PDB file of C-alpha atoms in Angstrom:
ATOM      1  CA  MET A   1       4.802 -14.840   8.227  1.00 83.00           C
ATOM      2  CA  ALA A   2       3.188 -12.237   5.908  1.00 89.00           C
ATOM      3  CA  GLU A   3       2.703 -12.396   2.126  1.00 96.00           C
ATOM      4  CA  ILE A   4       4.435  -9.187   0.911  1.00 98.00           C
ATOM      5  CA  GLY A   5       3.948  -7.940  -2.815  1.00 97.00           C
ATOM      6  CA  PHE A   6       6.314  -5.339  -3.965  1.00 97.00           C
ATOM      7  CA  TYR A   7       4.244  -3.113  -6.453  1.00 96.00           C
ATOM      8  CA  HIS A   8       6.509  -1.351  -8.915  1.00 95.00           C
ATOM      9  CA  LEU A   9       4.937   1.918 -10.060  1.00 95.00           C
ATOM     10  CA  THR A  10       5.744   2.671 -13.811  1.00 92.00           C
ATOM     11  CA  ARG A  11       2.457   3.904 -15.415  1.00 91.00           C
ATOM     12  CA  THR A  12       0.357   5.552 -12.953  1.00 90.00           C
ATOM     13  CA  PRO A  13       1.319   7.493  -9.828  1.00 92.00           C
ATOM     14  CA  LEU A  14       0.254   6.385  -6.304  1.00 94.00           C
ATOM     15  CA  GLU A  15      -2.544   8.401  -6.247  1.00 93.00           C
ATOM     16  CA  ARG A  16      -4.220   6.491  -9.097  1.00 91.00           C
ATOM     17  CA  ALA A  17      -2.938   2.938  -8.375  1.00 93.00           C
ATOM     18  CA  LEU A  18      -3.757   2.993  -4.683  1.00 95.00           C
ATOM     19  CA  PRO A  19      -7.570   3.470  -4.971  1.00 95.00           C
ATOM     20  CA  GLN A  20      -7.671   0.510  -7.446  1.00 92.00           C
ATOM     21  CA  LEU A  21      -5.891  -1.737  -4.884  1.00 94.00           C
ATOM     22  CA  LEU A  22      -8.089  -0.489  -1.935  1.00 96.00           C
ATOM     23  CA  GLU A  23     -11.234  -0.915  -3.848  1.00 95.00           C
ATOM     24  CA  LYS A  24     -10.294  -4.777  -4.304  1.00 95.00           C
ATOM     25  CA  ILE A  25      -9.363  -5.069  -0.664  1.00 97.00           C
ATOM     26  CA  HIS A  26     -12.678  -3.134   0.239  1.00 96.00           C
ATOM     27  CA  GLY A  27     -14.679  -5.105  -2.080  1.00 95.00           C
ATOM     28  CA  SER A  28     -13.517  -8.544  -0.412  1.00 96.00           C
ATOM     29  CA  GLY A  29     -14.802  -7.334   2.897  1.00 96.00           C
ATOM     30  CA  ALA A  30     -11.296  -6.778   4.443  1.00 97.00           C
ATOM     31  CA  ARG A  31      -9.882  -3.722   6.156  1.00 98.00           C
ATOM     32  CA  ALA A  32      -6.540  -2.033   5.313  1.00 98.00           C
ATOM     33  CA  VAL A  33      -4.103   0.371   6.918  1.00 98.00           C
ATOM     34  CA  VAL A  34      -2.117   2.686   4.486  1.00 98.00           C
ATOM     35  CA  MET A  35       0.898   3.916   5.991  1.00 98.00           C
ATOM     36  CA  ALA A  36       2.446   7.036   4.138  1.00 97.00           C
ATOM     37  CA  GLY A  37       5.940   8.908   4.749  1.00 95.00           C
ATOM     38  CA  SER A  38       4.444  11.970   6.518  1.00 96.00           C
ATOM     39  CA  ASP A  39       1.218  13.570   7.673  1.00 96.00           C
ATOM     40  CA  GLU A  40       1.250  15.963   4.746  1.00 96.00           C
ATOM     41  CA  ARG A  41       1.279  12.812   2.466  1.00 96.00           C
ATOM     42  CA  VAL A  42      -1.614  11.128   4.481  1.00 96.00           C
ATOM     43  CA  ASP A  43      -3.525  14.393   3.745  1.00 95.00           C
ATOM     44  CA  ALA A  44      -2.737  14.071   0.056  1.00 95.00           C
ATOM     45  CA  LEU A  45      -3.679  10.547  -0.296  1.00 96.00           C
ATOM     46  CA  ASN A  46      -6.951  11.308   1.515  1.00 94.00           C
ATOM     47  CA  ALA A  47      -7.841  13.876  -0.801  1.00 92.00           C
ATOM     48  CA  ALA A  48      -6.947  11.637  -3.714  1.00 92.00           C
ATOM     49  CA  LEU A  49      -9.246   8.747  -2.474  1.00 93.00           C
ATOM     50  CA  TRP A  50     -12.154  11.300  -2.112  1.00 90.00           C
ATOM     51  CA  THR A  51     -11.767  12.267  -5.713  1.00 88.00           C
ATOM     52  CA  HIS A  52     -10.555   9.157  -7.417  1.00 85.00           C
ATOM     53  CA  ASP A  53     -13.962   8.403  -8.993  1.00 85.00           C
ATOM     54  CA  PRO A  54     -16.979  10.621  -8.545  1.00 83.00           C
ATOM     55  CA  ALA A  55     -19.222   7.425  -9.299  1.00 85.00           C
ATOM     56  CA  SER A  56     -17.954   5.457  -6.424  1.00 82.00           C
ATOM     57  CA  PHE A  57     -17.212   5.951  -2.916  1.00 86.00           C
ATOM     58  CA  LEU A  58     -14.161   4.241  -1.096  1.00 92.00           C
ATOM     59  CA  PRO A  59     -14.812   4.697   2.841  1.00 94.00           C
ATOM     60  CA  HIS A  60     -11.771   5.874   4.658  1.00 95.00           C
ATOM     61  CA  GLY A  61     -10.352   7.978   7.455  1.00 94.00           C
ATOM     62  CA  ALA A  62      -7.265   9.709   9.000  1.00 95.00           C
ATOM     63  CA  ALA A  63      -6.339  10.893  12.402  1.00 92.00           C
ATOM     64  CA  ARG A  64      -8.491  14.048  11.863  1.00 89.00           C
ATOM     65  CA  ASP A  65     -11.373  12.148  10.897  1.00 89.00           C
ATOM     66  CA  GLY A  66     -11.413  10.040  14.273  1.00 87.00           C
ATOM     67  CA  ASN A  67     -13.282   6.843  14.558  1.00 92.00           C
ATOM     68  CA  GLU A  68     -10.280   4.837  13.560  1.00 93.00           C
ATOM     69  CA  ALA A  69     -11.710   1.431  14.847  1.00 94.00           C
ATOM     70  CA  SER A  70     -14.647   1.885  12.586  1.00 95.00           C
ATOM     71  CA  GLN A  71     -12.843   2.884   9.596  1.00 96.00           C
ATOM     72  CA  PRO A  72     -12.452   0.294   6.609  1.00 97.00           C
ATOM     73  CA  ILE A  73      -9.343   2.007   5.338  1.00 97.00           C
ATOM     74  CA  TRP A  74      -7.181   3.963   7.779  1.00 98.00           C
ATOM     75  CA  LEU A  75      -4.592   6.304   6.500  1.00 98.00           C
ATOM     76  CA  THR A  76      -1.784   7.234   8.552  1.00 98.00           C
ATOM     77  CA  ALA A  77       2.093   8.088   8.982  1.00 97.00           C
ATOM     78  CA  VAL A  78       2.359   5.948  12.270  1.00 97.00           C
ATOM     79  CA  ASP A  79       3.066   2.385  12.766  1.00 98.00           C
ATOM     80  CA  GLU A  80      -0.307   1.571  13.936  1.00 97.00           C
ATOM     81  CA  ASN A  81      -3.586  -0.835  13.265  1.00 98.00           C
ATOM     82  CA  PRO A  82      -6.462   0.797  15.026  1.00 97.00           C
ATOM     83  CA  ASN A  83      -8.824  -0.823  12.729  1.00 97.00           C
ATOM     84  CA  GLN A  84      -7.711  -4.393  13.173  1.00 97.00           C
ATOM     85  CA  SER A  85      -6.887  -4.873   9.538  1.00 97.00           C
ATOM     86  CA  LYS A  86      -5.078  -7.735   8.022  1.00 97.00           C
ATOM     87  CA  PHE A  87      -3.728  -5.743   5.029  1.00 98.00           C
ATOM     88  CA  LEU A  88      -1.078  -3.203   5.332  1.00 98.00           C
ATOM     89  CA  VAL A  89      -0.113  -0.675   2.431  1.00 98.00           C
ATOM     90  CA  LEU A  90       3.441   0.955   2.756  1.00 98.00           C
ATOM     91  CA  THR A  91       3.825   4.003   0.530  1.00 97.00           C
ATOM     92  CA  ASP A  92       6.729   6.671   0.396  1.00 94.00           C
ATOM     93  CA  GLY A  93       9.142   4.214   1.804  1.00 93.00           C
ATOM     94  CA  ALA A  94       7.272   4.002   5.267  1.00 96.00           C
ATOM     95  CA  SER A  95       8.006   0.994   7.108  1.00 95.00           C
ATOM     96  CA  SER A  96       6.420  -1.068  10.029  1.00 96.00           C
ATOM     97  CA  ASP A  97       7.842  -3.225  12.829  1.00 95.00           C
ATOM     98  CA  HIS A  98       4.538  -5.153  12.692  1.00 96.00           C
ATOM     99  CA  VAL A  99       4.552  -6.584   9.098  1.00 96.00           C
ATOM    100  CA  GLY A 100       4.428 -10.065  10.290  1.00 93.00           C
ATOM    101  CA  GLU A 101       1.093  -9.309  12.313  1.00 95.00           C
ATOM    102  CA  TYR A 102      -0.793  -8.710   8.876  1.00 97.00           C
ATOM    103  CA  ASP A 103      -1.831 -11.221   6.370  1.00 96.00           C
ATOM    104  CA  ARG A 104      -0.719  -9.252   3.441  1.00 97.00           C
ATOM    105  CA  CYS A 105       1.573  -6.396   2.986  1.00 98.00           C
ATOM    106  CA  PHE A 106       1.843  -4.278  -0.422  1.00 98.00           C
ATOM    107  CA  GLU A 107       5.070  -2.247  -0.626  1.00 97.00           C
ATOM    108  CA  MET A 108       4.207   0.496  -3.326  1.00 97.00           C
ATOM    109  CA  PHE A 109       7.031   2.165  -4.911  1.00 96.00           C
ATOM    110  CA  ASP A 110       7.751   4.743  -7.900  1.00 95.00           C
ATOM    111  CA  GLY A 111       9.875   2.872 -10.220  1.00 92.00           C
ATOM    112  CA  HIS A 112      11.278   6.044 -11.754  1.00 94.00           C
ATOM    113  CA  ASP A 113      12.793   7.192  -8.181  1.00 95.00           C
ATOM    114  CA  GLU A 114      16.379   5.764  -7.593  1.00 96.00           C
ATOM    115  CA  GLN A 115      15.821   6.054  -4.032  1.00 95.00           C
ATOM    116  CA  ALA A 116      12.685   4.314  -3.908  1.00 95.00           C
ATOM    117  CA  LEU A 117      14.165   1.711  -6.083  1.00 95.00           C
ATOM    118  CA  ALA A 118      17.175   1.297  -3.745  1.00 95.00           C
ATOM    119  CA  ALA A 119      14.847   1.489  -0.699  1.00 95.00           C
ATOM    120  CA  ALA A 120      12.555  -1.293  -2.010  1.00 96.00           C
ATOM    121  CA  ARG A 121      15.716  -3.703  -2.870  1.00 95.00           C
ATOM    122  CA  ALA A 122      16.819  -3.315   0.746  1.00 96.00           C
ATOM    123  CA  CYS A 123      13.241  -3.956   2.174  1.00 96.00           C
ATOM    124  CA  TRP A 124      13.243  -6.980  -0.151  1.00 96.00           C
ATOM    125  CA  LYS A 125      16.549  -8.454   1.310  1.00 97.00           C
ATOM    126  CA  THR A 126      15.299  -7.670   4.844  1.00 96.00           C
ATOM    127  CA  TYR A 127      11.958  -9.439   4.349  1.00 96.00           C
ATOM    128  CA  ARG A 128      13.451 -12.266   2.671  1.00 96.00           C
ATOM    129  CA  ASP A 129      15.992 -12.932   5.375  1.00 96.00           C
ATOM    130  CA  ALA A 130      12.927 -12.797   7.876  1.00 94.00           C
ATOM    131  CA  GLY A 131      11.343 -15.700   5.991  1.00 94.00           C
ATOM    132  CA  HIS A 132       8.204 -13.601   4.480  1.00 95.00           C
ATOM    133  CA  GLU A 133       6.775 -15.018   1.223  1.00 96.00           C
ATOM    134  CA  LEU A 134       7.613 -12.530  -1.413  1.00 97.00           C
ATOM    135  CA  THR A 135       6.234 -11.486  -4.679  1.00 97.00           C
ATOM    136  CA  TYR A 136       7.037  -8.900  -7.140  1.00 96.00           C
ATOM    137  CA  TRP A 137       4.590  -7.043  -9.581  1.00 96.00           C
ATOM    138  CA  GLN A 138       5.207  -4.688 -12.236  1.00 92.00           C
ATOM    139  CA  GLN A 139       2.834  -2.391 -14.220  1.00 91.00           C
ATOM    140  CA  THR A 140       1.992  -3.383 -17.687  1.00 88.00           C
ATOM    141  CA  GLU A 141       1.588  -0.924 -20.599  1.00 85.00           C
ATOM    142  CA  THR A 142      -2.221  -1.107 -19.978  1.00 82.00           C
ATOM    143  CA  GLY A 143      -1.964  -0.258 -16.241  1.00 75.00           C
ATOM    144  CA  GLY A 144      -2.547  -3.567 -15.066  1.00 85.00           C
ATOM    145  CA  TRP A 145      -0.204  -5.691 -13.124  1.00 90.00           C
ATOM    146  CA  GLN A 146       2.199  -8.478 -14.036  1.00 92.00           C
ATOM    147  CA  LYS A 147       3.932 -11.028 -11.777  1.00 94.00           C
ATOM    148  CA  ILE A 148       7.556 -11.137 -12.205  1.00 93.00           C
ATOM    149  CA  ASP A 149       9.449 -14.109 -11.200  1.00 88.00           C
ATOM    150  CA  VAL A 150      12.669 -13.097  -9.367  1.00 81.00           C
TER     151      VAL A 150
END
């Protein structure tokens, strides 16, 4: 079973929160797959990762970049794991039939979007019923994260 963390975005948009998470994953020497809701969203996240911090480089790629097996961070709208990642980041309501094959999954959702909240609640129930270990994190006033007991 995977450890699944729900990340309730309330202070910063995904484009700013995602690079911070990916820096921690990459910094630990691990790989990540980021699954978005559409190819257009993959392109937008790809651009955001290139420009998030001019003083640093976060290695990543998507289908148009190729070399998927060698990419430390893979951006996709398809349920795939071409870089043999142990970490999966789900955004935009994307879902995977392979969550249990990862060590850890991050469900990131916009806390100001009622549809995203409803979808996150439904995912929580599905994951809980499947026996996954669940945690819930909400952004703090300063943009950090606080674990909430649910």
